[in-house]
Short mmCIF file of C-alpha atoms in Angstrom, two decimals:
data_model
loop_
_atom_site.label_atom_id
_atom_site.label_comp_id
_atom_site.label_asym_id
_atom_site.label_seq_id
_atom_site.Cartn_x
_atom_site.Cartn_y
_atom_site.Cartn_z
CA MET A 1 -8.35 -24.63 16.14
CA ASN A 2 -5.96 -22.14 17.72
CA VAL A 3 -7.41 -18.73 17.26
CA ASN A 4 -6.27 -15.65 19.04
CA PHE A 5 -9.51 -14.34 20.46
CA ASP A 6 -7.80 -11.42 22.20
CA ILE A 7 -8.77 -9.20 19.32
CA GLN A 8 -12.40 -9.55 20.35
CA GLU A 9 -11.71 -7.76 23.56
CA LYS A 10 -9.40 -5.13 22.15
CA GLN A 11 -10.46 -1.66 23.16
CA ALA A 12 -9.28 1.51 21.50
CA GLN A 13 -6.47 2.83 23.69
CA PRO A 14 -5.88 6.56 23.88
CA THR A 15 -2.58 7.18 22.12
CA LYS A 16 -0.04 9.66 23.40
CA PRO A 17 0.54 12.59 21.05
CA PRO A 18 3.97 12.16 19.40
CA LYS A 19 6.74 14.40 20.67
CA PRO A 20 8.67 16.38 18.06
CA VAL A 21 12.48 16.27 18.41
CA ILE A 22 13.51 18.05 15.22
CA LYS A 23 11.56 21.20 14.41
CA THR A 24 12.24 22.75 11.03
CA LYS A 25 10.60 26.10 10.40
CA ASP A 26 10.41 28.17 7.20
CA LEU A 27 13.76 26.83 6.01
CA ASP A 28 15.31 28.17 2.81
CA PHE A 29 18.62 26.63 1.86
CA ALA A 30 20.94 27.36 -1.09
CA TYR A 31 24.17 26.17 -2.66
CA GLY A 32 25.55 29.56 -3.76
CA ASP A 33 22.92 31.11 -6.02
CA SER A 34 21.05 27.89 -6.49
CA GLN A 35 18.25 27.49 -3.97
CA ALA A 36 17.77 23.84 -2.99
CA LEU A 37 15.07 24.06 -0.33
CA PHE A 38 12.08 26.37 -0.19
CA ASN A 39 10.21 27.25 2.96
CA ILE A 40 10.38 23.82 4.60
CA SER A 41 8.44 23.46 7.84
CA MET A 42 8.12 20.05 9.44
CA ASP A 43 8.47 18.23 12.74
CA ILE A 44 10.30 14.91 13.11
CA PHE A 45 8.87 12.86 15.96
CA LYS A 46 10.66 11.02 18.75
CA LYS A 47 11.30 7.27 18.34
CA GLU A 48 9.65 7.16 14.96
CA VAL A 49 11.10 6.35 11.55
CA THR A 50 10.54 9.18 9.10
CA ALA A 51 11.20 8.56 5.41
CA PHE A 52 12.07 11.24 2.88
CA ILE A 53 11.09 10.34 -0.67
CA GLY A 54 11.15 12.18 -3.98
CA PRO A 55 12.95 12.24 -7.32
CA SER A 56 16.68 13.00 -7.56
CA GLY A 57 17.51 16.62 -6.84
CA CYS A 58 14.32 17.26 -4.85
CA GLY A 59 16.30 18.27 -1.74
CA LYS A 60 15.67 15.31 0.55
CA SER A 61 19.37 14.56 1.17
CA THR A 62 20.10 18.27 1.52
CA LEU A 63 17.53 18.59 4.27
CA LEU A 64 18.81 15.42 5.95
CA ARG A 65 22.35 16.84 5.96
CA CYS A 66 21.08 20.08 7.48
CA PHE A 67 20.05 18.14 10.59
CA ASN A 68 23.65 17.50 11.66
CA ARG A 69 25.20 20.42 9.76
CA MET A 70 27.00 18.20 7.28
CA ASN A 71 26.36 20.93 4.73
CA ASP A 72 28.77 23.18 6.65
CA LEU A 73 31.53 21.26 4.88
CA ILE A 74 30.42 22.78 1.55
CA ASN A 75 31.66 26.38 1.21
CA SER A 76 28.80 27.72 -0.88
CA ALA A 77 26.07 26.09 1.21
CA ASN A 78 24.07 28.44 3.38
CA ILE A 79 20.79 28.74 5.20
CA LYS A 80 19.03 31.82 3.85
CA LYS A 81 16.08 31.77 6.16
CA GLY A 82 14.40 29.70 8.85
CA THR A 83 15.51 27.57 11.77
CA ILE A 84 16.16 23.97 12.74
CA ARG A 85 15.76 23.16 16.40
CA ILE A 86 16.77 19.82 17.85
CA SER A 87 15.61 19.13 21.39
CA ASP A 88 14.69 22.83 21.52
CA ILE A 89 18.20 24.05 20.60
CA ASP A 90 18.72 26.10 17.46
CA ILE A 91 21.46 23.99 15.87
CA TYR A 92 22.65 26.84 13.62
CA ASN A 93 23.25 29.13 16.58
CA LYS A 94 26.91 30.22 16.64
CA ASP A 95 27.36 28.79 20.15
CA VAL A 96 26.52 25.25 19.09
CA ASP A 97 29.44 22.82 19.13
CA VAL A 98 29.13 21.00 15.79
CA ILE A 99 31.13 17.99 17.01
CA GLU A 100 28.74 17.60 19.96
CA LEU A 101 25.80 17.98 17.58
CA ARG A 102 27.11 15.18 15.36
CA LYS A 103 27.53 12.93 18.37
CA HIS A 104 23.90 13.59 19.18
CA VAL A 105 22.79 13.18 15.56
CA GLY A 106 24.63 10.24 13.97
CA MET A 107 24.72 9.52 10.28
CA VAL A 108 24.90 6.46 8.04
CA PHE A 109 25.74 6.96 4.40
CA GLN A 110 24.74 5.38 1.11
CA LYS A 111 28.05 3.62 0.66
CA SER A 112 29.37 1.82 3.67
CA ASN A 113 32.64 3.44 4.70
CA PRO A 114 34.41 1.33 7.32
CA PHE A 115 37.89 2.48 8.34
CA PRO A 116 40.72 0.24 7.07
CA LYS A 117 41.08 -1.14 10.58
CA SER A 118 39.81 -4.12 12.52
CA ILE A 119 36.12 -4.58 13.24
CA TYR A 120 36.84 -3.79 16.91
CA GLU A 121 38.76 -0.62 16.14
CA ASN A 122 36.04 0.64 13.83
CA ILE A 123 33.66 0.74 16.77
CA ALA A 124 36.18 1.79 19.39
CA TYR A 125 37.64 4.61 17.28
CA GLY A 126 35.00 7.23 18.14
CA MET A 127 35.37 6.49 21.83
CA ARG A 128 39.16 6.58 21.72
CA ILE A 129 39.15 10.06 20.22
CA GLN A 130 36.79 11.08 23.02
CA GLY A 131 39.49 9.96 25.44
CA VAL A 132 38.12 6.61 26.59
CA LYS A 133 41.08 4.34 27.32
CA LYS A 134 39.70 1.74 29.70
CA ARG A 135 39.70 -1.59 27.90
CA SER A 136 36.63 -2.97 29.72
CA GLU A 137 34.61 0.11 28.82
CA LEU A 138 35.68 -0.15 25.20
CA ASP A 139 34.89 -3.89 25.12
CA GLU A 140 31.46 -3.29 26.57
CA THR A 141 30.58 -0.57 24.07
CA VAL A 142 31.92 -2.56 21.12
CA GLU A 143 29.77 -5.53 22.08
CA SER A 144 26.62 -3.54 22.83
CA SER A 145 26.97 -1.53 19.62
CA LEU A 146 27.49 -4.65 17.52
CA ARG A 147 24.56 -6.32 19.24
CA GLY A 148 22.48 -3.19 18.69
CA ALA A 149 23.29 -3.38 15.00
CA ALA A 150 22.45 -7.13 14.87
CA LEU A 151 26.01 -7.95 13.87
CA TRP A 152 27.54 -9.38 17.05
CA ASP A 153 26.72 -13.03 16.36
CA GLU A 154 28.26 -12.80 12.89
CA VAL A 155 31.55 -11.15 13.91
CA LYS A 156 32.19 -11.95 17.58
CA ASP A 157 34.86 -14.52 16.68
CA ARG A 158 36.77 -12.25 14.34
CA LEU A 159 36.75 -8.84 15.99
CA ASN A 160 40.43 -8.33 15.20
CA LYS A 161 40.04 -9.07 11.51
CA SER A 162 39.86 -6.23 8.99
CA ALA A 163 36.42 -4.66 8.59
CA LEU A 164 37.09 -4.54 4.85
CA GLY A 165 36.69 -8.34 4.74
CA LEU A 166 33.01 -8.09 5.70
CA SER A 167 30.26 -8.32 3.09
CA GLY A 168 28.58 -5.10 1.90
CA GLY A 169 25.56 -5.65 4.15
CA GLN A 170 27.75 -6.42 7.14
CA GLN A 171 29.88 -3.33 6.45
CA GLN A 172 26.74 -1.19 6.42
CA ARG A 173 25.60 -2.67 9.74
CA LEU A 174 29.11 -2.09 11.09
CA CYS A 175 28.74 1.58 10.16
CA ILE A 176 25.42 1.63 12.01
CA ALA A 177 27.14 0.01 15.02
CA ARG A 178 29.86 2.67 14.81
CA THR A 179 27.16 5.32 14.91
CA LEU A 180 25.52 3.67 17.94
CA ALA A 181 28.83 3.58 19.83
CA VAL A 182 28.78 7.33 20.45
CA LYS A 183 25.24 7.03 21.85
CA PRO A 184 23.29 9.36 19.57
CA LYS A 185 19.62 10.18 20.05
CA ILE A 186 18.92 10.63 16.34
CA ILE A 187 20.23 8.60 13.41
CA LEU A 188 20.17 9.98 9.87
CA MET A 189 20.40 7.44 7.05
CA ASP A 190 21.07 8.55 3.51
CA GLU A 191 19.97 5.72 1.20
CA PRO A 192 21.44 3.10 3.53
CA CYS A 193 20.44 0.12 1.38
CA SER A 194 20.92 1.38 -2.15
CA ALA A 195 24.17 -0.59 -2.59
CA LEU A 196 22.90 -3.77 -0.92
CA ASP A 197 21.30 -6.98 -2.22
CA PRO A 198 17.73 -7.86 -1.12
CA VAL A 199 18.80 -10.10 1.78
CA ALA A 200 21.22 -7.51 3.20
CA THR A 201 18.55 -4.85 2.62
CA ALA A 202 16.03 -6.91 4.59
CA LYS A 203 18.50 -7.20 7.48
CA VAL A 204 19.10 -3.45 7.56
CA GLU A 205 15.35 -2.81 7.41
CA GLU A 206 14.81 -5.20 10.31
CA LEU A 207 17.51 -3.33 12.17
CA ILE A 208 15.85 0.03 11.50
CA HIS A 209 12.60 -1.37 12.84
CA LYS A 210 14.37 -2.61 15.98
CA LEU A 211 16.35 0.61 16.50
CA LYS A 212 13.29 2.85 16.53
CA LYS A 213 12.47 1.60 20.04
CA ASN A 214 15.42 3.67 21.27
CA TYR A 215 16.28 6.15 18.52
CA THR A 216 14.64 8.68 16.25
CA ILE A 217 15.49 7.75 12.68
CA VAL A 218 15.27 9.75 9.47
CA VAL A 219 15.89 7.81 6.31
CA VAL A 220 16.27 9.07 2.75
CA THR A 221 15.36 6.45 0.20
CA HIS A 222 14.66 6.11 -3.50
CA ASN A 223 12.98 2.81 -2.81
CA MET A 224 9.33 3.57 -2.13
CA GLN A 225 8.63 0.00 -1.03
CA GLN A 226 11.30 0.49 1.59
CA ALA A 227 9.76 3.75 2.78
CA ALA A 228 6.39 2.00 3.00
CA ARG A 229 7.87 -0.93 4.90
CA VAL A 230 10.06 0.79 7.46
CA SER A 231 8.65 4.22 8.20
CA ASP A 232 5.92 5.61 10.40
CA ARG A 233 5.74 8.91 8.52
CA THR A 234 6.72 9.84 5.00
CA ALA A 235 7.58 13.19 3.49
CA PHE A 236 7.42 13.68 -0.27
CA PHE A 237 9.68 16.37 -1.73
CA TYR A 238 9.64 17.83 -5.21
CA LEU A 239 11.88 20.57 -6.63
CA GLY A 240 13.03 21.62 -3.16
CA ARG A 241 9.56 21.87 -1.70
CA LEU A 242 7.82 19.68 0.81
CA VAL A 243 4.74 18.56 -1.07
CA GLU A 244 3.15 16.27 1.49
CA TYR A 245 4.08 14.98 4.92
CA GLU A 246 1.79 12.49 6.57
CA THR A 247 1.65 9.07 8.17
CA THR A 248 3.09 6.44 5.84
CA GLU A 249 -0.30 4.74 5.74
CA GLN A 250 -1.89 7.95 4.48
CA ILE A 251 0.83 8.65 1.91
CA PHE A 252 0.71 5.17 0.39
CA MET A 253 -2.98 4.41 0.74
CA ASN A 254 -4.63 7.73 0.12
CA PRO A 255 -2.33 10.73 -0.43
CA LYS A 256 -4.02 14.11 -0.56
CA ASN A 257 -1.77 15.70 -3.18
CA SER A 258 -1.99 14.58 -6.81
CA LYS A 259 1.82 14.87 -7.23
CA THR A 260 2.35 12.49 -4.30
CA GLU A 261 -0.23 10.11 -5.75
CA ALA A 262 1.56 10.18 -9.12
CA TYR A 263 4.97 9.62 -7.54
CA VAL A 264 4.06 6.75 -5.20
CA SER A 265 2.08 4.99 -7.93
CA GLY A 266 4.94 5.27 -10.43
CA ARG A 267 3.13 7.65 -12.82
CA PHE A 268 5.60 10.45 -12.36
CA GLY A 269 7.42 12.22 -15.16
CA MET B 1 13.92 -14.80 6.86
CA LYS B 2 10.88 -13.79 8.87
CA ARG B 3 10.22 -10.05 8.61
CA TYR B 4 8.74 -7.98 11.41
CA PHE B 5 5.59 -7.29 9.38
CA HIS B 6 4.86 -10.97 8.72
CA LYS B 7 3.07 -11.10 12.05
CA GLU B 8 0.46 -8.81 10.50
CA LEU B 9 -0.40 -11.72 8.17
CA THR B 10 -0.79 -14.07 11.14
CA GLU B 11 -3.07 -11.54 12.82
CA LEU B 12 -5.07 -11.27 9.61
CA GLU B 13 -5.44 -15.07 9.40
CA ASN B 14 -6.61 -15.17 13.03
CA LYS B 15 -9.13 -12.45 12.37
CA LEU B 16 -10.45 -14.23 9.29
CA ILE B 17 -10.86 -17.45 11.29
CA LEU B 18 -12.65 -15.50 14.00
CA LEU B 19 -14.98 -13.99 11.40
CA GLY B 20 -15.62 -17.49 10.02
CA GLU B 21 -16.44 -18.81 13.49
CA LYS B 22 -18.79 -15.92 14.19
CA SER B 23 -20.56 -16.34 10.84
CA HIS B 24 -20.91 -20.06 11.51
CA GLN B 25 -22.35 -19.30 14.92
CA VAL B 26 -24.98 -16.95 13.44
CA VAL B 27 -25.99 -19.57 10.88
CA GLN B 28 -26.21 -22.28 13.52
CA LEU B 29 -28.33 -20.13 15.84
CA ALA B 30 -30.66 -19.04 13.04
CA VAL B 31 -31.14 -22.54 11.65
CA GLU B 32 -31.49 -24.24 15.05
CA GLY B 33 -33.87 -21.50 16.22
CA LEU B 34 -36.10 -22.16 13.24
CA ILE B 35 -36.00 -25.96 13.46
CA GLU B 36 -36.34 -26.14 17.24
CA ASN B 37 -38.98 -23.36 17.34
CA ASN B 38 -36.62 -21.54 19.69
CA LEU B 39 -37.17 -17.78 19.70
CA ASP B 40 -34.22 -17.13 22.01
CA LYS B 41 -31.79 -18.57 19.47
CA VAL B 42 -33.49 -16.69 16.67
CA ASN B 43 -33.16 -13.43 18.59
CA GLU B 44 -29.52 -14.11 19.38
CA ALA B 45 -28.74 -14.74 15.71
CA TYR B 46 -30.53 -11.52 14.84
CA LYS B 47 -28.32 -9.52 17.20
CA MET B 48 -24.94 -10.93 16.13
CA ASP B 49 -24.75 -9.51 12.63
CA ASP B 50 -23.24 -6.10 13.51
CA TYR B 51 -20.10 -7.62 15.03
CA VAL B 52 -19.53 -9.65 11.88
CA ASP B 53 -19.82 -6.49 9.76
CA VAL B 54 -17.19 -4.74 11.89
CA LEU B 55 -14.79 -7.69 11.58
CA GLU B 56 -15.27 -7.79 7.82
CA MET B 57 -14.39 -4.09 7.53
CA GLU B 58 -11.31 -4.55 9.70
CA ILE B 59 -10.11 -7.42 7.53
CA SER B 60 -10.66 -5.45 4.31
CA HIS B 61 -8.69 -2.53 5.73
CA ALA B 62 -5.87 -4.80 6.94
CA CYS B 63 -5.63 -6.46 3.50
CA ILE B 64 -5.51 -3.17 1.60
CA ARG B 65 -3.02 -1.75 4.10
CA TYR B 66 -0.72 -4.75 3.75
CA MET B 67 -0.93 -4.63 -0.03
CA SER B 68 -0.13 -0.91 -0.04
CA LEU B 69 2.74 -0.98 2.45
CA ARG B 70 4.38 -4.39 2.36
CA GLY B 71 4.64 -5.28 -1.33
CA PRO B 72 3.33 -8.85 -0.97
CA VAL B 73 3.87 -11.43 -3.71
CA SER B 74 3.23 -15.15 -4.26
CA SER B 75 1.43 -16.98 -1.42
CA ASP B 76 1.29 -13.81 0.73
CA LEU B 77 -0.54 -11.99 -2.05
CA ARG B 78 -2.84 -14.97 -2.62
CA LEU B 79 -3.64 -15.02 1.10
CA LEU B 80 -4.63 -11.34 0.99
CA VAL B 81 -6.80 -11.78 -2.10
CA VAL B 82 -8.48 -14.82 -0.53
CA ALA B 83 -8.94 -13.02 2.80
CA LEU B 84 -10.59 -10.07 1.03
CA LYS B 85 -13.00 -12.32 -0.86
CA ALA B 86 -13.62 -14.82 1.95
CA SER B 87 -14.33 -12.06 4.46
CA LYS B 88 -16.98 -10.73 2.08
CA ASP B 89 -18.42 -14.27 1.76
CA PHE B 90 -18.49 -14.72 5.54
CA GLU B 91 -20.16 -11.35 5.91
CA ARG B 92 -22.79 -12.35 3.34
CA ILE B 93 -23.25 -15.68 5.14
CA ALA B 94 -24.04 -13.79 8.34
CA ASP B 95 -26.37 -11.47 6.39
CA GLU B 96 -28.28 -14.45 5.02
CA ALA B 97 -28.44 -15.97 8.52
CA HIS B 98 -29.71 -12.63 9.79
CA SER B 99 -32.39 -12.72 7.15
CA ILE B 100 -33.29 -16.31 8.12
CA ALA B 101 -33.59 -15.18 11.75
CA GLN B 102 -35.84 -12.27 10.78
CA LYS B 103 -38.20 -14.50 8.78
CA SER B 104 -38.07 -17.27 11.36
CA TYR B 105 -39.19 -14.84 14.03
CA ARG B 106 -42.14 -13.83 11.89
CA LEU B 107 -42.99 -17.46 11.12
CA LEU B 108 -42.67 -18.69 14.67
CA THR B 109 -44.74 -15.83 16.11
CA THR B 110 -47.50 -16.07 13.50
CA GLU B 111 -47.60 -19.76 12.58
CA GLY B 112 -46.58 -21.11 15.99
CA SER B 113 -44.34 -23.89 14.74
CA LEU B 114 -43.14 -25.40 11.50
CA LYS B 115 -44.70 -28.40 9.85
CA ASN B 116 -42.32 -31.22 9.00
CA THR B 117 -43.16 -31.22 5.33
CA LEU B 118 -39.92 -29.52 4.40
CA ASN B 119 -36.45 -30.89 4.84
CA LEU B 120 -35.12 -27.77 6.56
CA SER B 121 -33.49 -29.76 9.32
CA GLU B 122 -31.24 -31.72 6.97
CA MET B 123 -30.61 -28.67 4.82
CA GLY B 124 -29.69 -26.58 7.85
CA LYS B 125 -27.41 -29.26 9.25
CA LEU B 126 -25.68 -29.67 5.91
CA VAL B 127 -25.08 -25.94 5.46
CA CYS B 128 -23.68 -25.61 8.99
CA GLU B 129 -21.26 -28.42 8.17
CA LEU B 130 -20.21 -26.75 4.94
CA VAL B 131 -19.56 -23.41 6.63
CA ASN B 132 -17.60 -25.13 9.37
CA ASP B 133 -15.62 -27.15 6.82
CA SER B 134 -14.86 -24.01 4.81
CA ILE B 135 -13.16 -22.58 7.92
CA SER B 136 -11.34 -25.76 8.84
CA CYS B 137 -10.02 -26.39 5.31
CA PHE B 138 -8.48 -22.89 5.53
CA VAL B 139 -7.06 -23.47 9.00
CA LYS B 140 -5.70 -26.94 8.25
CA GLU B 141 -4.76 -26.15 4.65
CA ASP B 142 -6.79 -29.18 3.64
CA ILE B 143 -7.29 -29.03 -0.11
CA ASP B 144 -9.20 -32.36 -0.22
CA LYS B 145 -11.80 -31.02 2.16
CA ALA B 146 -12.07 -27.87 0.04
CA PHE B 147 -12.80 -29.96 -3.08
CA LEU B 148 -15.37 -31.95 -1.11
CA ILE B 149 -17.23 -28.73 -0.24
CA LEU B 150 -17.55 -27.92 -3.94
CA LYS B 151 -19.25 -31.30 -4.47
CA ARG B 152 -21.49 -31.19 -1.40
CA ASP B 153 -22.96 -27.81 -2.28
CA HIS B 154 -25.03 -29.58 -4.96
CA GLU B 155 -26.87 -31.51 -2.24
CA ILE B 156 -28.10 -28.23 -0.79
CA ASP B 157 -29.10 -26.94 -4.22
CA ALA B 158 -31.15 -30.09 -4.76
CA ILE B 159 -32.98 -29.73 -1.42
CA ASN B 160 -33.72 -26.09 -2.19
CA GLN B 161 -35.18 -27.05 -5.55
CA LYS B 162 -37.36 -29.65 -3.82
CA HIS B 163 -38.57 -27.03 -1.34
CA PHE B 164 -39.43 -24.68 -4.15
CA ASP B 165 -41.45 -27.40 -5.88
CA ILE B 166 -43.32 -28.25 -2.68
CA LEU B 167 -44.05 -24.67 -1.66
CA SER B 168 -45.22 -23.64 -5.11
CA ASN B 169 -47.53 -26.62 -5.39
CA GLU B 170 -51.22 -25.76 -5.22
CA ALA B 171 -51.83 -28.65 -2.82
CA PHE B 172 -49.65 -27.02 -0.17
CA ARG B 173 -51.77 -23.86 -0.10
CA ASP B 174 -54.09 -25.20 2.54
CA GLU B 175 -51.24 -25.99 4.90
CA MET B 176 -50.26 -22.38 5.59
CA SER B 177 -50.71 -18.77 4.56
CA ASP B 178 -49.17 -17.35 1.39
CA ALA B 179 -46.96 -15.08 3.50
CA ALA B 180 -45.62 -18.05 5.48
CA ARG B 181 -44.96 -20.05 2.30
CA PHE B 182 -43.17 -17.09 0.82
CA ASP B 183 -41.03 -16.69 3.96
CA LEU B 184 -40.15 -20.39 3.87
CA MET B 185 -39.16 -20.16 0.24
CA LEU B 186 -36.87 -17.22 1.08
CA ILE B 187 -35.42 -19.09 4.06
CA SER B 188 -34.64 -22.08 1.88
CA LYS B 189 -33.09 -19.77 -0.70
CA SER B 190 -30.97 -18.09 2.00
CA ILE B 191 -29.67 -21.46 3.18
CA GLU B 192 -28.85 -22.33 -0.42
CA ARG B 193 -26.98 -19.01 -0.80
CA ILE B 194 -25.02 -19.73 2.37
CA GLY B 195 -23.93 -22.99 0.76
CA ASP B 196 -22.82 -21.01 -2.31
CA HIS B 197 -20.72 -18.70 -0.15
CA ALA B 198 -19.12 -21.69 1.62
CA LYS B 199 -18.31 -23.04 -1.84
CA ASN B 200 -16.72 -19.71 -2.84
CA ILE B 201 -14.56 -19.81 0.30
CA ALA B 202 -13.50 -23.38 -0.49
CA GLY B 203 -12.59 -22.23 -4.03
CA GLY B 204 -10.49 -19.49 -2.44
CA VAL B 205 -8.69 -22.02 -0.26
CA ILE B 206 -7.88 -24.12 -3.34
CA PHE B 207 -6.46 -21.01 -5.04
CA LEU B 208 -4.49 -20.17 -1.91
CA LEU B 209 -2.98 -23.63 -1.64
CA ASN B 210 -2.15 -24.47 -5.23
CA GLY B 211 -2.36 -21.15 -7.04
CA ASP B 212 -4.90 -22.46 -9.56
CA GLN B 213 -7.63 -20.01 -10.43
#
């Protein structure tokens, strides 16, 4: 009988306190006159996966897009109050270079959006516009990014073929590889699996689990099972307010707030 | 496709097997201590119960956590349901063994040694086998062995009934004190209950393997 008896000897190890990398404080955010976020204060921790859940229109994607100032692209969007600090820098300070910020905080969207170029060029593109010309350097980054996104083995023999010929799941992993190529510290994912079948979803979830060893990940999802499976912490939003933010175990096994309980158990609405 | 959280199920299985082994060990020590008039074994059985309780709680927590976070279905879900129930059975087995040890200590220190009138030796040996088989049918996914446990439990029930008849017989009153007879009756009943728990575990293994309730 092969039994792992190690667990007998297991002692409780003191765990290091998690280190916050994104600090949101008293944040109010509005699209014109319509306020979308109310007084949000939360810390996102280093090398953890944090899931944002909540019904449509609750503000989870809005908050996610605040973290790399994607909302700047909408004219009426504005922060009315509060701050967001990433690695102790106020990212809405006028001196912040937004392009640099977005290199530091990468993003993967709901619908995969590969460029109509080869698989290779999709990854190399970001580096080329940064001025990298050396072929060996480009090759190395393309390979490491594709490996990092668990896609290398599937595409290594057709790097010069169009990225549009990949399956939906592969395209999404290509977009993740493209994000990795510019060496971000934080990756934001806005419903990254909502357009994928269960097998492709499982692969992306496996990838998220693998990536958290090196990156801080924030994922918005409508799929509560997915939040439960992939995240370390979960935040539940409702009508622009942060209702509860706890470890995923706490949120799904014993939430403190009755609204969270109703939402995660499907009794909402 | 193997998911990263599937290793949690393997850990759970290992922990359940460990719990089974520990419960079996407590039963063996308690029964052997009684039969061999060995107070050291009785004392050791008495001390082991707490660890079993801790393991049982850890397994319950792991099962509920997996159910809450991983969305298990089919054989994974059956494994969790069986692990929840079997861990409770193993914990009860250890409790019964603990109770046997407690009464054995009293008997051995007051009566000195046991008379051979009862068939405790065979009963004890049989129940140890059943507990051991209940673990191995889970480990080896041996459904035939599991069905055999269901049948063999009746042998223990029959011995227990015989013990009850002997101990409640007026003629046996001169052999030992009322308190000792009462303790022996409870010991026999505990062994019979351990057999019932082994049978429950075997039933769980059958459900796990073929999905039949």
